[in-house]
Structure formats: C-alpha cells, structure tokens
C-alpha cells in the first residue's frame, strides 16, 4: 500500500509517499518513495522534491497559500516516478494521511475523513488558528484534485494525550467556566511522543503496553511527556503549545499575571503581549541573539545572555524530568527527539547532569558520538537508560492510514 502523507505547518508543507511496514520489529520494511518540502508559503517560497533513487529537484516559484502548495506537490507527483517504478507516484496511491494539530476532546486516535470529521476539525479552528485551517485546506484540495473516492485519514497531535487522567488534564479554574469554554490541557506533539514510545518498545523487544518512559521532544517547539503502560499520562504543553518547557521563541511556564501586567505597563493589548510570549521569548528573548541552539552553544563561553538562555532551557527540562519521575514512580528510560534532542549532545548532557541520584546517567563518549542517529547513550549498568530516538511523524501517519484501511 502506498500512502501520501501531508504535514502542514503555518507557512510550510512537508510530504512523503511511504509504503509502510507494520513494524520494523517484524522485519517488514517501510519504503520511502518520495519526499518534499515547501517553505515560506506566502513569501519567497522554496520547494525541494526528491523521488527515491533520484536527485533532488528545487524550485523558487512563489506560492501564496496551502492550496497552491498542495496542488504543486500533487502536480509533481503526477509526473514523477521513483527509481525502479514504471508509473508516476500519484497513479499508485492508495490513500492520503494528514497531520491535524488539534482534535480537541473528540478524537482519541486517527480516523477516516468524512464531512462530520471535517466539521469537527473546523469547529476547533479557534483553538489552533495557525495549524488547523491549513490542514483543512490541504484535505479539501486533495479531495478536489484526487476525487472523493480516494480514502483520507486525519491523524491528530492531541489524540495521544486524550488518555491524560482528569487530575493531569484539568486546570484549577471554576469548573463550570472551564467546561463552558473547553479549557483543559490538551497537549501537543502527540504523534512525535507516540512514535518514540512505539520505537522504544521495538528497540527493546517488548509490547508497547509495557513501556514506561519520559520523552523529551526538543526543537524550536519543545515538550515533555510522561508515558506509562504505553499511554500518555502527563505532558508539558497544555491549553495551547505555549505552556511547559522553554522553547525557541516561546516562554513556556509563566505566571499568568505577567500578561496583564505587561499590557498595562507597556500600553499594549493582551493580544500583543501574547505575540511577545509566542514569538519573541524563549531562547531568542533571553539571549537577544537567536532561537537556534547551535548559534547559542557556539558563543556560550563569551556571551552571558546566551549562557543564561541555555541554562534556563536545560534547567526547565530537568525539572520536568524530575517531576515526571515522581508522577510515574520511576521510569525505564528518558528519550530525546527533535532537532535539538537529536543533534545537540551538550544539551542532552546538561539536562541529565545531576540526575545520577536516581540512576539516570549518560556515557560521555556514547553521547558525543551520537548526532542525528538512533541509539542508547547511557552506560549498560544505568538504572534509568537514556536514548536518542529521532521522531518520524510521517511514518506513523502512514502506518495509521494503512491499518485503518486494512481493518
């Protein structure tokens, strides 16, 4: 089965064509037939498309919205074949899977798309205004181009966290007020956390239902998750992706009174302050230099504010690890994923430093040697192991899509 997977951002579009195996543990191999990335939609757009076994193709034609981006991707797939295949990639599609950020309280798993699903996702646009509308536009464009008979699946970033118990999902607000306005901790990055948990089970030859780990997904957006018995029981992001860890441009945890205080003393609207918290804070705001961890690490010995940004980033992550160890009553492992988690050994070392008291240790040589790859970076005798497991949301969406159709 060949599945086209679309992963829409607010100003980007990623896609892959994947023939998914059920699990690498069974010996069934996942085959990647094509991939593409369209960046800076609405601006100076840049496209990179690659079919398996062939050189990448690049284009800088302006693209103004997600509909145009999806149509461009489909047009390329209509005229391109992977190496060793006789027909264009679009001709061999069996289904399309879409990443949708917000499923609210309505979706606990990936679902086949119908009008009811589309209506529910649209009703959540207010909670995810930068991400749900582009995903809806991609789904509707695919239907218009490919026809209504080709099955489509929606995979939700919030679905993995629908297993949070009420005491972890609730805020201490007046109960009726929270209910009326759907205010609760939804959690995000669920596809990434779920993939890592499943992959950890595969690597260790155990059923996913036996996995109890803490996952750190560290990139420009960052989140942690406590996973018990293969299910999410707590996570750092909440009503929006602003809560939790320090991120590239987001504050993470913050006293809510700061919002009204800044609005009053700076003479701006609450909406303007929220923009500061989401787009001008985090690593960028503290360092005054960059939201790119690589740039900050390069000047950490000379720049005090860069050093503070890195220390704050690692300290907040370490606090969440400690909190989740308490919530879980211990864990098998801590895992790192995301651009920073996969490629920054110094950050992994700093986060884990001082956790030896609970048996969580990092082997310095293993850690330094592992960048962008998968593997264990703790010594064999560690009570709590540490792994680097690159997340693969598109593969998980392709597997979900295939399994839904097969069932």
PDB file of C-alpha atoms in Angstrom, residues 62-323:
ATOM      1  CA  UNK A  62       6.087  31.953  -5.421  1.00  0.00           C
ATOM      2  CA  UNK A  63       3.337  30.058  -3.567  1.00  0.00           C
ATOM      3  CA  UNK A  64       0.737  32.134  -1.756  1.00  0.00           C
ATOM      4  CA  UNK A  65      -1.245  29.591   0.303  1.00  0.00           C
ATOM      5  CA  UNK A  66      -1.605  25.944   1.322  1.00  0.00           C
ATOM      6  CA  UNK A  67      -3.967  25.135  -1.555  1.00  0.00           C
ATOM      7  CA  UNK A  68      -1.347  26.198  -4.097  1.00  0.00           C
ATOM      8  CA  UNK A  69       1.324  24.275  -2.165  1.00  0.00           C
ATOM      9  CA  UNK A  70      -0.709  21.067  -2.164  1.00  0.00           C
ATOM     10  CA  UNK A  71      -1.542  21.433  -5.856  1.00  0.00           C
ATOM     11  CA  UNK A  72       2.144  21.947  -6.657  1.00  0.00           C
ATOM     12  CA  UNK A  73       3.092  18.800  -4.728  1.00  0.00           C
ATOM     13  CA  UNK A  74       0.368  16.761  -6.442  1.00  0.00           C
ATOM     14  CA  UNK A  75       1.384  18.082  -9.851  1.00  0.00           C
ATOM     15  CA  UNK A  76       4.978  16.964  -9.231  1.00  0.00           C
ATOM     16  CA  UNK A  77       3.816  13.528  -8.083  1.00  0.00           C
ATOM     17  CA  UNK A  78       1.676  13.258 -11.238  1.00  0.00           C
ATOM     18  CA  UNK A  79       4.749  13.479 -13.478  1.00  0.00           C
ATOM     19  CA  UNK A  80       7.429  11.774 -11.350  1.00  0.00           C
ATOM     20  CA  UNK A  81       8.230   8.108 -10.775  1.00  0.00           C
ATOM     21  CA  UNK A  82      10.527   6.612  -8.165  1.00  0.00           C
ATOM     22  CA  UNK A  83      13.543   4.668  -9.369  1.00  0.00           C
ATOM     23  CA  UNK A  84      12.518   1.179 -10.452  1.00  0.00           C
ATOM     24  CA  UNK A  85       8.850   2.127 -10.894  1.00  0.00           C
ATOM     25  CA  UNK A  86       7.078   2.424 -14.242  1.00  0.00           C
ATOM     26  CA  UNK A  87       4.284   4.825 -13.402  1.00  0.00           C
ATOM     27  CA  UNK A  88       4.070   8.228 -11.719  1.00  0.00           C
ATOM     28  CA  UNK A  89       3.823   8.250  -7.952  1.00  0.00           C
ATOM     29  CA  UNK A  90       0.343   9.749  -7.995  1.00  0.00           C
ATOM     30  CA  UNK A  91      -1.041   6.838 -10.010  1.00  0.00           C
ATOM     31  CA  UNK A  92      -0.051   4.304  -7.376  1.00  0.00           C
ATOM     32  CA  UNK A  93      -1.615   5.989  -4.354  1.00  0.00           C
ATOM     33  CA  UNK A  94      -3.994   4.001  -2.155  1.00  0.00           C
ATOM     34  CA  UNK A  95      -4.731   6.692   0.443  1.00  0.00           C
ATOM     35  CA  UNK A  96      -3.708  10.078   1.847  1.00  0.00           C
ATOM     36  CA  UNK A  97      -2.899  10.763   5.504  1.00  0.00           C
ATOM     37  CA  UNK A  98      -2.965  14.250   7.014  1.00  0.00           C
ATOM     38  CA  UNK A  99      -1.455  15.586  10.232  1.00  0.00           C
ATOM     39  CA  UNK A 100      -4.000  17.714  12.089  1.00  0.00           C
ATOM     40  CA  UNK A 101      -2.737  19.536  15.165  1.00  0.00           C
ATOM     41  CA  UNK A 102      -5.921  19.919  17.216  1.00  0.00           C
ATOM     42  CA  UNK A 103      -8.578  17.268  17.679  1.00  0.00           C
ATOM     43  CA  UNK A 104      -9.907  18.656  20.950  1.00  0.00           C
ATOM     44  CA  UNK A 105     -11.692  16.130  23.151  1.00  0.00           C
ATOM     45  CA  UNK A 106     -13.287  14.484  20.125  1.00  0.00           C
ATOM     46  CA  UNK A 107     -10.579  12.198  18.713  1.00  0.00           C
ATOM     47  CA  UNK A 108      -8.621   9.557  20.609  1.00  0.00           C
ATOM     48  CA  UNK A 109      -6.998   8.099  17.505  1.00  0.00           C
ATOM     49  CA  UNK A 110      -6.575   8.626  13.782  1.00  0.00           C
ATOM     50  CA  UNK A 111      -9.834   8.493  11.818  1.00  0.00           C
ATOM     51  CA  UNK A 112     -11.097   8.198   8.261  1.00  0.00           C
ATOM     52  CA  UNK A 113     -12.084  11.637   6.983  1.00  0.00           C
ATOM     53  CA  UNK A 114     -15.727  12.375   6.218  1.00  0.00           C
ATOM     54  CA  UNK A 115     -17.836  15.538   6.347  1.00  0.00           C
ATOM     55  CA  UNK A 116     -18.527  15.075  10.041  1.00  0.00           C
ATOM     56  CA  UNK A 117     -14.809  14.896  10.828  1.00  0.00           C
ATOM     57  CA  UNK A 118     -14.124  17.985   8.722  1.00  0.00           C
ATOM     58  CA  UNK A 119     -16.863  19.892  10.520  1.00  0.00           C
ATOM     59  CA  UNK A 120     -15.480  18.957  13.930  1.00  0.00           C
ATOM     60  CA  UNK A 121     -11.939  19.945  12.972  1.00  0.00           C
ATOM     61  CA  UNK A 122     -13.223  23.267  11.638  1.00  0.00           C
ATOM     62  CA  UNK A 123     -15.024  23.921  14.936  1.00  0.00           C
ATOM     63  CA  UNK A 124     -11.611  23.782  16.631  1.00  0.00           C
ATOM     64  CA  UNK A 125     -10.003  26.432  14.415  1.00  0.00           C
ATOM     65  CA  UNK A 126     -10.212  28.964  17.252  1.00  0.00           C
ATOM     66  CA  UNK A 127      -8.007  26.743  19.424  1.00  0.00           C
ATOM     67  CA  UNK A 128      -5.395  26.200  16.693  1.00  0.00           C
ATOM     68  CA  UNK A 129      -5.744  29.129  14.278  1.00  0.00           C
ATOM     69  CA  UNK A 130      -2.291  28.725  12.730  1.00  0.00           C
ATOM     70  CA  UNK A 131      -2.469  24.976  12.105  1.00  0.00           C
ATOM     71  CA  UNK A 132      -5.975  23.538  11.741  1.00  0.00           C
ATOM     72  CA  UNK A 133      -7.049  25.808   8.828  1.00  0.00           C
ATOM     73  CA  UNK A 134      -4.016  24.849   6.674  1.00  0.00           C
ATOM     74  CA  UNK A 135      -4.687  21.155   7.341  1.00  0.00           C
ATOM     75  CA  UNK A 136      -8.335  21.574   6.341  1.00  0.00           C
ATOM     76  CA  UNK A 137      -7.271  23.392   3.187  1.00  0.00           C
ATOM     77  CA  UNK A 138      -4.903  20.533   2.324  1.00  0.00           C
ATOM     78  CA  UNK A 139      -7.618  17.900   2.845  1.00  0.00           C
ATOM     79  CA  UNK A 140     -10.156  19.774   0.721  1.00  0.00           C
ATOM     80  CA  UNK A 141      -7.612  20.424  -2.023  1.00  0.00           C
ATOM     81  CA  UNK A 142      -6.710  16.736  -2.138  1.00  0.00           C
ATOM     82  CA  UNK A 143     -10.379  15.839  -2.447  1.00  0.00           C
ATOM     83  CA  UNK A 144     -10.844  18.340  -5.268  1.00  0.00           C
ATOM     84  CA  UNK A 145      -7.825  17.065  -7.212  1.00  0.00           C
ATOM     85  CA  UNK A 146      -7.858  13.337  -6.409  1.00  0.00           C
ATOM     86  CA  UNK A 147     -11.606  12.807  -6.114  1.00  0.00           C
ATOM     87  CA  UNK A 148     -13.792  11.843  -3.148  1.00  0.00           C
ATOM     88  CA  UNK A 149     -13.285   8.092  -3.595  1.00  0.00           C
ATOM     89  CA  UNK A 150      -9.609   8.082  -2.507  1.00  0.00           C
ATOM     90  CA  UNK A 151      -9.601   7.364   1.260  1.00  0.00           C
ATOM     91  CA  UNK A 152      -8.122  10.019   3.539  1.00  0.00           C
ATOM     92  CA  UNK A 153      -7.130   9.784   7.193  1.00  0.00           C
ATOM     93  CA  UNK A 154      -6.657  12.530   9.790  1.00  0.00           C
ATOM     94  CA  UNK A 155      -4.001  11.919  12.463  1.00  0.00           C
ATOM     95  CA  UNK A 156      -4.205  14.268  15.441  1.00  0.00           C
ATOM     96  CA  UNK A 157      -1.359  15.660  17.532  1.00  0.00           C
ATOM     97  CA  UNK A 158      -3.670  15.891  20.530  1.00  0.00           C
ATOM     98  CA  UNK A 159      -5.051  12.332  20.282  1.00  0.00           C
ATOM     99  CA  UNK A 160      -2.170  10.629  22.100  1.00  0.00           C
ATOM    100  CA  UNK A 161      -2.791  12.845  25.139  1.00  0.00           C
ATOM    101  CA  UNK A 162      -6.522  12.043  25.399  1.00  0.00           C
ATOM    102  CA  UNK A 163      -5.505   9.384  27.947  1.00  0.00           C
ATOM    103  CA  UNK A 164      -4.412  12.012  30.473  1.00  0.00           C
ATOM    104  CA  UNK A 165      -6.289  11.438  33.740  1.00  0.00           C
ATOM    105  CA  UNK A 166      -8.555  14.270  34.856  1.00  0.00           C
ATOM    106  CA  UNK A 167      -6.130  15.420  37.549  1.00  0.00           C
ATOM    107  CA  UNK A 168      -3.436  15.934  34.880  1.00  0.00           C
ATOM    108  CA  UNK A 169      -5.727  17.364  32.198  1.00  0.00           C
ATOM    109  CA  UNK A 170      -7.588  19.890  34.350  1.00  0.00           C
ATOM    110  CA  UNK A 171      -6.780  23.434  35.423  1.00  0.00           C
ATOM    111  CA  UNK A 172      -7.908  24.630  38.871  1.00  0.00           C
ATOM    112  CA  UNK A 173     -10.449  27.033  37.370  1.00  0.00           C
ATOM    113  CA  UNK A 174     -14.120  27.303  38.308  1.00  0.00           C
ATOM    114  CA  UNK A 175     -15.418  24.001  36.961  1.00  0.00           C
ATOM    115  CA  UNK A 176     -18.384  25.379  35.008  1.00  0.00           C
ATOM    116  CA  UNK A 177     -16.246  28.104  33.432  1.00  0.00           C
ATOM    117  CA  UNK A 178     -13.670  25.598  32.211  1.00  0.00           C
ATOM    118  CA  UNK A 179     -16.392  23.315  30.861  1.00  0.00           C
ATOM    119  CA  UNK A 180     -18.209  26.128  29.067  1.00  0.00           C
ATOM    120  CA  UNK A 181     -15.106  27.319  27.245  1.00  0.00           C
ATOM    121  CA  UNK A 182     -13.428  23.910  26.725  1.00  0.00           C
ATOM    122  CA  UNK A 183     -10.404  24.970  28.803  1.00  0.00           C
ATOM    123  CA  UNK A 184      -8.257  21.976  29.665  1.00  0.00           C
ATOM    124  CA  UNK A 185      -4.771  20.657  28.999  1.00  0.00           C
ATOM    125  CA  UNK A 186      -4.880  19.165  25.508  1.00  0.00           C
ATOM    126  CA  UNK A 187      -1.162  18.566  24.933  1.00  0.00           C
ATOM    127  CA  UNK A 188       0.591  18.631  21.571  1.00  0.00           C
ATOM    128  CA  UNK A 189       3.445  16.876  19.713  1.00  0.00           C
ATOM    129  CA  UNK A 190       1.460  13.705  20.365  1.00  0.00           C
ATOM    130  CA  UNK A 191       2.486  11.999  17.122  1.00  0.00           C
ATOM    131  CA  UNK A 192       6.163  12.548  17.953  1.00  0.00           C
ATOM    132  CA  UNK A 193       5.825  11.265  21.539  1.00  0.00           C
ATOM    133  CA  UNK A 194       3.744   8.281  20.435  1.00  0.00           C
ATOM    134  CA  UNK A 195       6.238   7.321  17.728  1.00  0.00           C
ATOM    135  CA  UNK A 196       9.132   7.436  20.191  1.00  0.00           C
ATOM    136  CA  UNK A 197       7.266   5.234  22.678  1.00  0.00           C
ATOM    137  CA  UNK A 198       6.466   2.667  19.976  1.00  0.00           C
ATOM    138  CA  UNK A 199      10.031   2.710  18.677  1.00  0.00           C
ATOM    139  CA  UNK A 200      11.421   2.285  22.199  1.00  0.00           C
ATOM    140  CA  UNK A 201       9.262  -0.834  22.534  1.00  0.00           C
ATOM    141  CA  UNK A 202      10.591  -2.165  19.216  1.00  0.00           C
ATOM    142  CA  UNK A 203      14.214  -1.498  20.147  1.00  0.00           C
ATOM    143  CA  UNK A 204      13.810  -3.337  23.445  1.00  0.00           C
ATOM    144  CA  UNK A 205      11.666  -6.196  22.162  1.00  0.00           C
ATOM    145  CA  UNK A 206       8.690  -5.519  24.407  1.00  0.00           C
ATOM    146  CA  UNK A 207       4.984  -4.858  23.920  1.00  0.00           C
ATOM    147  CA  UNK A 208       4.167  -1.150  23.774  1.00  0.00           C
ATOM    148  CA  UNK A 209       1.799  -1.674  26.712  1.00  0.00           C
ATOM    149  CA  UNK A 210       4.819  -2.312  28.956  1.00  0.00           C
ATOM    150  CA  UNK A 211       6.636   0.934  28.126  1.00  0.00           C
ATOM    151  CA  UNK A 212       7.050   3.463  30.947  1.00  0.00           C
ATOM    152  CA  UNK A 213       9.340   6.289  29.847  1.00  0.00           C
ATOM    153  CA  UNK A 214       9.791  10.053  29.813  1.00  0.00           C
ATOM    154  CA  UNK A 215      10.062  11.615  26.365  1.00  0.00           C
ATOM    155  CA  UNK A 216      11.649  14.984  25.621  1.00  0.00           C
ATOM    156  CA  UNK A 217      10.874  16.412  22.180  1.00  0.00           C
ATOM    157  CA  UNK A 218      13.230  19.363  21.793  1.00  0.00           C
ATOM    158  CA  UNK A 219      13.224  21.603  18.733  1.00  0.00           C
ATOM    159  CA  UNK A 220      12.018  25.125  18.103  1.00  0.00           C
ATOM    160  CA  UNK A 221       8.904  23.866  19.876  1.00  0.00           C
ATOM    161  CA  UNK A 222       9.575  21.681  22.924  1.00  0.00           C
ATOM    162  CA  UNK A 223       7.500  19.356  25.055  1.00  0.00           C
ATOM    163  CA  UNK A 224       7.846  16.531  27.548  1.00  0.00           C
ATOM    164  CA  UNK A 225       5.561  13.583  28.119  1.00  0.00           C
ATOM    165  CA  UNK A 226       5.190  11.003  30.874  1.00  0.00           C
ATOM    166  CA  UNK A 227       4.232   7.681  29.307  1.00  0.00           C
ATOM    167  CA  UNK A 228       3.006   4.799  31.457  1.00  0.00           C
ATOM    168  CA  UNK A 229       1.945   1.473  30.006  1.00  0.00           C
ATOM    169  CA  UNK A 230       2.385   2.952  26.547  1.00  0.00           C
ATOM    170  CA  UNK A 231      -0.111   5.774  27.251  1.00  0.00           C
ATOM    171  CA  UNK A 232       0.420   9.466  27.876  1.00  0.00           C
ATOM    172  CA  UNK A 233      -0.445  10.305  31.498  1.00  0.00           C
ATOM    173  CA  UNK A 234       1.010  13.821  31.556  1.00  0.00           C
ATOM    174  CA  UNK A 235       2.564  16.288  29.152  1.00  0.00           C
ATOM    175  CA  UNK A 236       4.077  19.751  29.400  1.00  0.00           C
ATOM    176  CA  UNK A 237       2.044  21.620  26.760  1.00  0.00           C
ATOM    177  CA  UNK A 238      -1.472  22.493  27.843  1.00  0.00           C
ATOM    178  CA  UNK A 239      -4.426  24.512  26.518  1.00  0.00           C
ATOM    179  CA  UNK A 240      -2.026  25.852  23.875  1.00  0.00           C
ATOM    180  CA  UNK A 241       1.547  24.953  22.889  1.00  0.00           C
ATOM    181  CA  UNK A 242       2.822  27.881  24.999  1.00  0.00           C
ATOM    182  CA  UNK A 243       2.846  26.034  28.333  1.00  0.00           C
ATOM    183  CA  UNK A 244       5.755  23.976  29.620  1.00  0.00           C
ATOM    184  CA  UNK A 245       9.374  23.946  28.527  1.00  0.00           C
ATOM    185  CA  UNK A 246      11.436  26.901  27.343  1.00  0.00           C
ATOM    186  CA  UNK A 247      11.321  26.870  23.523  1.00  0.00           C
ATOM    187  CA  UNK A 248      12.901  28.667  20.600  1.00  0.00           C
ATOM    188  CA  UNK A 249      10.621  31.714  20.785  1.00  0.00           C
ATOM    189  CA  UNK A 250       8.055  30.708  23.460  1.00  0.00           C
ATOM    190  CA  UNK A 251       8.278  31.358  27.196  1.00  0.00           C
ATOM    191  CA  UNK A 252       6.956  28.059  28.444  1.00  0.00           C
ATOM    192  CA  UNK A 253       5.586  28.173  32.011  1.00  0.00           C
ATOM    193  CA  UNK A 254       4.793  31.721  33.142  1.00  0.00           C
ATOM    194  CA  UNK A 255       2.836  33.421  35.914  1.00  0.00           C
ATOM    195  CA  UNK A 256      -0.371  34.457  34.056  1.00  0.00           C
ATOM    196  CA  UNK A 257      -0.423  37.802  35.833  1.00  0.00           C
ATOM    197  CA  UNK A 258       2.597  38.813  33.746  1.00  0.00           C
ATOM    198  CA  UNK A 259       0.269  39.196  30.739  1.00  0.00           C
ATOM    199  CA  UNK A 260      -1.980  41.863  32.263  1.00  0.00           C
ATOM    200  CA  UNK A 261       0.998  43.493  33.990  1.00  0.00           C
ATOM    201  CA  UNK A 262       2.870  43.939  30.712  1.00  0.00           C
ATOM    202  CA  UNK A 263      -0.236  45.059  28.866  1.00  0.00           C
ATOM    203  CA  UNK A 264      -0.832  47.772  31.471  1.00  0.00           C
ATOM    204  CA  UNK A 265       2.745  48.975  31.878  1.00  0.00           C
ATOM    205  CA  UNK A 266       3.692  48.806  28.184  1.00  0.00           C
ATOM    206  CA  UNK A 267       0.396  50.265  26.999  1.00  0.00           C
ATOM    207  CA  UNK A 268      -0.377  47.428  24.592  1.00  0.00           C
ATOM    208  CA  UNK A 269      -3.183  44.914  24.128  1.00  0.00           C
ATOM    209  CA  UNK A 270      -3.279  41.442  25.646  1.00  0.00           C
ATOM    210  CA  UNK A 271      -3.054  40.061  22.103  1.00  0.00           C
ATOM    211  CA  UNK A 272       0.212  41.946  21.601  1.00  0.00           C
ATOM    212  CA  UNK A 273       1.655  40.505  24.807  1.00  0.00           C
ATOM    213  CA  UNK A 274       0.637  37.006  23.711  1.00  0.00           C
ATOM    214  CA  UNK A 275       2.532  37.617  20.474  1.00  0.00           C
ATOM    215  CA  UNK A 276       5.621  38.504  22.535  1.00  0.00           C
ATOM    216  CA  UNK A 277       5.245  35.322  24.582  1.00  0.00           C
ATOM    217  CA  UNK A 278       4.948  33.158  21.469  1.00  0.00           C
ATOM    218  CA  UNK A 279       7.290  34.845  19.004  1.00  0.00           C
ATOM    219  CA  UNK A 280       9.820  36.971  20.901  1.00  0.00           C
ATOM    220  CA  UNK A 281      10.555  34.973  24.050  1.00  0.00           C
ATOM    221  CA  UNK A 282      12.280  31.677  24.847  1.00  0.00           C
ATOM    222  CA  UNK A 283      15.858  31.240  23.660  1.00  0.00           C
ATOM    223  CA  UNK A 284      15.515  34.249  21.359  1.00  0.00           C
ATOM    224  CA  UNK A 285      14.158  36.579  24.011  1.00  0.00           C
ATOM    225  CA  UNK A 286      16.597  35.649  26.768  1.00  0.00           C
ATOM    226  CA  UNK A 287      19.698  35.584  24.582  1.00  0.00           C
ATOM    227  CA  UNK A 288      18.752  38.572  22.438  1.00  0.00           C
ATOM    228  CA  UNK A 289      20.665  36.770  19.730  1.00  0.00           C
ATOM    229  CA  UNK A 290      18.947  33.704  18.242  1.00  0.00           C
ATOM    230  CA  UNK A 291      16.418  30.923  18.709  1.00  0.00           C
ATOM    231  CA  UNK A 292      18.922  28.494  17.138  1.00  0.00           C
ATOM    232  CA  UNK A 293      20.586  26.379  19.821  1.00  0.00           C
ATOM    233  CA  UNK A 294      23.624  25.816  17.607  1.00  0.00           C
ATOM    234  CA  UNK A 295      24.350  29.545  17.498  1.00  0.00           C
ATOM    235  CA  UNK A 296      23.972  29.874  21.265  1.00  0.00           C
ATOM    236  CA  UNK A 297      26.257  26.937  22.023  1.00  0.00           C
ATOM    237  CA  UNK A 298      28.901  28.434  19.746  1.00  0.00           C
ATOM    238  CA  UNK A 299      29.131  31.597  21.900  1.00  0.00           C
ATOM    239  CA  UNK A 300      28.192  30.241  25.311  1.00  0.00           C
ATOM    240  CA  UNK A 301      31.637  30.938  26.827  1.00  0.00           C
ATOM    241  CA  UNK A 302      31.720  34.562  25.658  1.00  0.00           C
ATOM    242  CA  UNK A 303      28.076  35.673  25.854  1.00  0.00           C
ATOM    243  CA  UNK A 304      26.439  35.742  29.300  1.00  0.00           C
ATOM    244  CA  UNK A 305      22.900  36.040  27.932  1.00  0.00           C
ATOM    245  CA  UNK A 306      23.406  33.123  25.554  1.00  0.00           C
ATOM    246  CA  UNK A 307      24.701  31.129  28.520  1.00  0.00           C
ATOM    247  CA  UNK A 308      21.651  32.091  30.596  1.00  0.00           C
ATOM    248  CA  UNK A 309      19.294  31.045  27.781  1.00  0.00           C
ATOM    249  CA  UNK A 310      20.940  27.614  27.524  1.00  0.00           C
ATOM    250  CA  UNK A 311      20.997  27.134  31.289  1.00  0.00           C
ATOM    251  CA  UNK A 312      17.338  28.109  31.609  1.00  0.00           C
ATOM    252  CA  UNK A 313      16.398  25.771  28.749  1.00  0.00           C
ATOM    253  CA  UNK A 314      18.170  22.798  30.351  1.00  0.00           C
ATOM    254  CA  UNK A 315      17.057  23.568  33.900  1.00  0.00           C
ATOM    255  CA  UNK A 316      13.385  23.687  32.927  1.00  0.00           C
ATOM    256  CA  UNK A 317      13.700  20.388  31.047  1.00  0.00           C
ATOM    257  CA  UNK A 318      15.466  18.750  34.010  1.00  0.00           C
ATOM    258  CA  UNK A 319      12.697  19.944  36.368  1.00  0.00           C
ATOM    259  CA  UNK A 320      10.090  18.264  34.169  1.00  0.00           C
ATOM    260  CA  UNK A 321      12.104  15.038  34.070  1.00  0.00           C
ATOM    261  CA  UNK A 322      12.235  15.027  37.863  1.00  0.00           C
ATOM    262  CA  UNK A 323       8.525  15.794  38.152  1.00  0.00           C
TER     263      UNK A 323
END
